Amino acid sequence: MFKLPEAPKPVTHRRAANALRALAMDAVEAAKSGHPGMPMGMADIAEVLWNHFLEHDPADPKWPDRDRFVISNGHGSMLLYALLHLSGYELPMEELRRFRQLHSRTPGHPEYGVTPGVETSTGPLGQGLANAVGMALAERLLAAEFNRPGFNVVNHRTYVFVGDGCLMEGISHEAASLAGTLGLDRLIVFYDDNRISIDGDVDGWFRDDTPARFQAYGWRVLSDIDGHDPESLFRAILAAKGGDGRPTLICCKTVIGKGAPNRQGSAKVHGAPLGAEEIALARTALDWPYAPFAIPADVAAHWNARLRGREAHHEWEQRMYGYAKAHPDLALEFQRRMSGVLPQDWADTAEQMRAQHRAVAKAVATRKSSEQVLDACAPRLPELFGGSADLTESNLTRWHDAAVVQPRQLSGRYLSWGVREFGMAAAMNGMALHGGYIPFGGTFAVFSDYARNAIRMAALMRIRVIHVLTHDSIGLGEDGPTHQPVEHAASLRLIPHLDVWRPCDGAETAVAWQQAIQRDDGPSALLLSRQGLPENPSDAEREAWIAHGGYVLSEADDAAQVVLIATGSEVAIALQAQTLLAEEGIAARVVSMPCTQAFDRQHGTWRHAVLPPAIPRIAVEAAHPDFWRKYVGLEGAVIGLAEFGESAPAAQLFDHFGINAAAVAEAARVRVRNLQRPGTAGAALSLN
Amino acid sequence: MFKLPEAPKPVTHRRAANALRALAMDAVEAAKSGHPGMPMGMADIAEVLWNHFLEHDPADPKWPDRDRFVISNGHGSMLLYALLHLSGYELPMEELRRFRQLHSRTPGHPEYGVTPGVETSTGPLGQGLANAVGMALAERLLAAEFNRPGFNVVNHRTYVFVGDGCLMEGISHEAASLAGTLGLDRLIVFYDDNRISIDGDVDGWFRDDTPARFQAYGWRVLSDIDGHDPESLFRAILAAKGGDGRPTLICCKTVIGKGAPNRQGSAKVHGAPLGAEEIALARTALDWPYAPFAIPADVAAHWNARLRGREAHHEWEQRMYGYAKAHPDLALEFQRRMSGVLPQDWADTAEQMRAQHRAVAKAVATRKSSEQVLDACAPRLPELFGGSADLTESNLTRWHDAAVVQPRQLSGRYLSWGVREFGMAAAMNGMALHGGYIPFGGTFAVFSDYARNAIRMAALMRIRVIHVLTHDSIGLGEDGPTHQPVEHAASLRLIPHLDVWRPCDGAETAVAWQQAIQRDDGPSALLLSRQGLPENPSDAEREAWIAHGGYVLSEADDAAQVVLIATGSEVAIALQAQTLLAEEGIAARVVSMPCTQAFDRQHGTWRHAVLPPAIPRIAVEAAHPDFWRKYVGLEGAVIGLAEFGESAPAAQLFDHFGINAAAVAEAARVRVRNLQRPGTAGAALSLN
């Protein structure tokens, strides 16, 4: 007679979590490189979060209302890859076998754009937490803008894993202090409290009372949670989801490398393969008798989230459908915003941004021109989100009718980030990654140092964020060398994929902003002057040239004998030198080069037309000269500053450091003479 | 009959403090630029501290046992200048009148080396606090090493002023967390809790419970002190001086710009002159009827600390005298250490550092060679203080018998700084400024970004600190682009006064360490490889050449037709290319250039001998190529990496990015051919 098949045994939390541990062990072993400690230590937390709370759709990693999940302790990448693979993302086991291999989708640290489901690139410690603060902020701001009664189309959470290292980093203070002040209660952070960092037991260098520290930031803290007890974790996450106006820190006591009998709980398990022997012992200890990379069917089924994900996604699409019927314009705008496409009237907006600078007579600081550009475009570009690291009145980053975000009133388009350059830059990255916003933030150019690695991460992720870096040279004046950038223009230009603009007037400032906003494959930095700069006559043709990054601003009367290359405040100096030289019968061309990256991207015909190979070149920039050898070579000259600045009125400093028309003209004179005897002279000069 | 003259009225605290306020108002007004808010707000705190507690000798700003005083909120420089002037340092009123003028001794922000009594350059917020942590650490470590029963020759405190901005910065977390963990109870910090930063009332972006935050770090916190009440301040400082194993934070409620009737308590008073009218009103409000820069005799007498200072200094000299009699060798060593002079047997030590690398056959990673150098020199160089930002096993910065500093047991010569790159770098600056130590610290080269502005500050102050930056290229391998430096070598070379060494083998590593240790006019960074590098035959002559920063490592058999310039791990590639070219009859010279700054400092005869102007040059470095145009010009070629790296085994990456001998040889071939038709070709190439 007929007999029912036996019902499958339910998969326990521990067994499900051990799948993560096994995959981490096996992938690190196969790569002979990697970090098994964090994945094995946080496996139980990840299992409860992903199988019982995380709202996501493995079939559509870009679903706008998905929960965001970030591992700030990015060396635990194999935990994330195991989660993505098991829950059903386009990440086949073959990719896990190729962990850390060239062109695999499983690089050593999570990389945005390489692996479906990876929300941000992490590894540089602490930044993932700050990215998440930006994501959680973007979520609440979009909710305030787009949600309507009965239609919560923006309604997700941001979950973050952090380790001891993240919490030792200064950026964790900036990010957590800001999140507490703003009251980002959709932000839920899991602290992997395993007492171990690379040098050993953290007791030797990290004795913070972390729960008390986060309470001081205004966070809700759930402490002493057993990070290996599914029930405690379940209750903690439930509590955290009950928003009370505060972000939540769940402090989980864990054992690093849990499951590796001889290594767990020690630094030895952090960043090296366990080895065949220890892995065999771990398999026994974990009761995981399966071959490397083998996942039993019941466990695979337990993890697969495609059905759950489709249902959640579908439910949201139903909501969107009703929303679109009730609020058709809002729905279209929401889709546009999340897609990153600029408004239909963008071309017209850009025209207005540029047009206002065509008929300007008097000298204006480019930071002021920038403010005028923002006044022209911000009201018509709702995704533009501005801010400053407590230098609003100096950076001039707040346009006139900007709605300012207030603590616990999360709406608006401008934020005073506080004196938190690094946190601001990393949170801006998070906002851009979340979608819906083009964030820009201001500080003094010299303090781009504080934010430098977050600027680099934006360039690595090729996301659209804009850094407004004012007071861009010794033109800053009296505040002195601690505040005067010297090496910054050059060193920012060295970051791959970062466009650095240093405009010389309002027209170039407008085009720089336009290009930075239109650019969807990387970040931009705008270096702006404190001091007034003369406006050059402009029209649509010049504006088109500016977009090329380098162009002939002022042609010589006769065939040019020398080319003067300048940026920003030094363009005026080059023009003065051109006049001086003309009086001596030397024909000089002035090239304005506001963005060397854009110029380098031009076809050779444009580049050679602007910089004819056979004509000597002089570069002038109130910054470190070495960078310009790339354009002037050894025979050319660079008028710049290889020294730190001084505290004095700006005008005096330019003469004090010999950055003026006389110096440019003299260098040109020498080169024009040298034309008769090329070769050695140039090389000799280049080494002086 | 005879009548006694009336006894002078004692000067009240308030009247004494108002002298500081008046000088700040007047100097900022004269400069038409500056920050009156902080000096007027913290004047009462400064008055009590300086007139009743601070142990210093205005006649000898370098007295080793003086208390250290740091204003981390460095924009309040006029407070410091007023204090130095009034208490009797070599800072005449004429200099205060020239506040913020070219070549004055009163620059916009305090600058170490410019003004007697300024202990560190501050302005970039938060770093002064971290400098002070380093000073307080150095004080305790020296005390442990040199004090003997009855002879506390090292016995001073470190006092710091910090503002809201400092406490928002991430570095304040790194510094305070470390100070609490270590238990630096000679560190006393005054928090200028005025609720104002540049964007306005900090309530909008900074709502930390700062007392609770610092308690969480293990600090003793004295909260709710009235920063304008001398008696409360007096009691607070007395309590703070009673060490209990914890650093102390004194939270002072203050009014920014106190005394300026219409501006005090608002952001308007922070960073702009008050104007004649407001100053007149302030003079009335403060009952200060004196002319600008005029200090009445009784107030001047009250402030003058030269007598007090001489007595304290003399008392210490008596102690040193007894100490020298009881412990003559220790006394001599203490004087040597504080003077910064290297040991008499340094030349012999340096010889040992170098000698061990002469007979090496097998390939060794330069980070490993660095460890060997440390083993050779650290035991004989007691001022060398090492550490790592939680990467000790990777940086190989701990020599074998290094005594490790433990929390609350402040002795030893090696510190695990925790994952605090910026805090470590700024605290190292503080140790160097304090004197007695040559600090060095390790992290991955890519994370020099986190510490960048502190490295810059060391270069600006021209102090001797050494940064050990390992895993210096894509040679790092599997950890991927977040951990692989690309732009870092070039961007560090752009910081004025920073010597950047990228050695190719053990011999160059030893010379790099020797030069960094001998150098007493600025910091050095050592970029070291993760991977093994072949050792080149070495002897005393080559070692002397290495010290020149660039030299001929391998001459061509015939007259060189092309020069191959390389650094670090790419020197081996250049040597392979030389062999390939020789087989084709092309004579190539290989120049190793471990330190471009040292090379640039050589006389032209050396530079031209190494790089003959007429011979084409090829540079190869697994880093951003643009920097090398400075040496190869437009006609030369650079084999490098203008892209981010990839996650893969290191060997694969060098071929993947085309950084190998074949690419170098091909570039050389092209250039040798181009010699027949110079000019355009090179320029064209340079722009591709």
Coordinates of N, CA, C and O in Angstrom, one line a residue, chain A residues 473-475 484-487 621-626 638-646 653-654 656-659, chain B residues 494 496:
Chain A
S473 N 45.1 77.0 -2.2 CA 46.6 77.3 -2.3 C 47.0 78.2 -1.3 O 46.3 78.6 -0.3
I474 N 48.3 78.7 -1.4 CA 48.8 79.8 -0.5 C 47.9 81.0 -0.6 O 47.9 81.9 0.3
G475 N 47.0 81.1 -1.6 CA 46.0 82.2 -1.7 C 45.1 82.2 -0.4 O 44.4 83.2 -0.2
Q484 N 47.5 75.6 4.3 CA 47.7 75.9 2.8 C 48.1 74.6 2.1 O 49.2 74.1 2.4
P485 N 47.3 74.2 1.2 CA 47.7 73.0 0.4 C 48.9 73.3 -0.5 O 48.9 74.4 -1.0
V486 N 49.8 72.4 -0.6 CA 50.9 72.5 -1.6 C 50.9 71.3 -2.5 O 50.9 71.4 -3.7
E487 N 50.9 70.1 -1.8 CA 51.0 68.9 -2.6 C 49.7 68.3 -3.0 O 49.6 67.3 -3.7
E621 N 51.6 76.8 -11.5 CA 50.5 76.4 -10.5 C 51.1 76.6 -9.1 O 52.2 76.2 -8.9
A622 N 50.3 77.3 -8.3 CA 50.8 77.5 -6.9 C 50.7 76.2 -6.1 O 49.8 76.1 -5.2
A623 N 51.5 75.2 -6.5 CA 51.4 73.9 -5.9 C 52.7 73.2 -6.2 O 53.6 73.8 -6.9
H624 N 52.8 71.9 -5.8 CA 54.1 71.2 -6.0 C 54.3 71.1 -7.5 O 53.5 70.6 -8.3
P625 N 55.5 71.4 -8.0 CA 55.8 71.5 -9.4 C 56.0 70.1 -10.1 O 55.7 70.0 -11.3
D626 N 56.4 69.1 -9.3 CA 56.8 67.9 -10.0 C 55.8 67.3 -11.0 O 56.1 66.8 -12.0
V638 N 58.6 74.7 -14.7 CA 57.4 74.7 -13.8 C 57.6 75.8 -12.8 O 58.6 75.8 -12.0
I639 N 56.7 76.8 -12.8 CA 56.7 77.8 -11.7 C 55.7 77.3 -10.7 O 54.5 77.3 -10.9
G640 N 56.2 76.9 -9.5 CA 55.4 76.3 -8.5 C 56.0 76.5 -7.1 O 56.8 77.4 -6.9
L641 N 55.7 75.5 -6.3 CA 56.0 75.7 -4.9 C 56.3 74.3 -4.3 O 55.4 73.5 -4.1
A642 N 57.6 74.0 -4.1 CA 58.0 72.6 -3.6 C 58.2 72.7 -2.1 O 58.8 71.8 -1.5
E643 N 57.7 73.8 -1.5 CA 58.0 74.1 -0.1 C 56.6 74.3 0.6 O 55.6 74.4 -0.1
F644 N 56.6 74.3 1.9 CA 55.4 74.6 2.6 C 55.2 76.1 2.5 O 56.1 76.9 2.3
G645 N 53.9 76.6 2.7 CA 53.6 78.0 2.7 C 54.0 78.8 3.9 O 54.8 78.3 4.7
E646 N 53.5 79.9 4.0 CA 53.8 80.8 5.1 C 52.5 81.5 5.5 O 51.5 81.7 4.7
L653 N 52.4 86.5 -0.5 CA 52.9 85.2 -0.6 C 53.3 84.8 -2.0 O 54.3 84.2 -2.3
F654 N 52.4 85.2 -3.0 CA 52.7 84.8 -4.4 C 54.1 85.4 -4.8 O 54.9 84.8 -5.4
H656 N 56.5 86.4 -2.6 CA 57.5 85.8 -1.7 C 58.0 84.5 -2.3 O 59.2 84.2 -2.3
F657 N 57.1 83.7 -2.9 CA 57.4 82.4 -3.4 C 57.7 82.4 -4.9 O 58.0 81.4 -5.6
G658 N 57.7 83.7 -5.5 CA 58.1 83.8 -6.9 C 57.2 83.2 -7.9 O 57.6 82.7 -8.9
I659 N 55.9 83.2 -7.5 CA 54.9 82.7 -8.4 C 54.2 83.9 -9.0 O 53.2 84.4 -8.4
Chain B
L494 N 55.6 63.8 -2.7 CA 55.2 65.2 -3.0 C 55.1 66.0 -1.7 O 55.0 67.2 -1.7
P496 N 56.6 68.0 1.1 CA 58.0 68.6 1.3 C 58.6 68.1 2.5 O 58.0 67.9 3.6

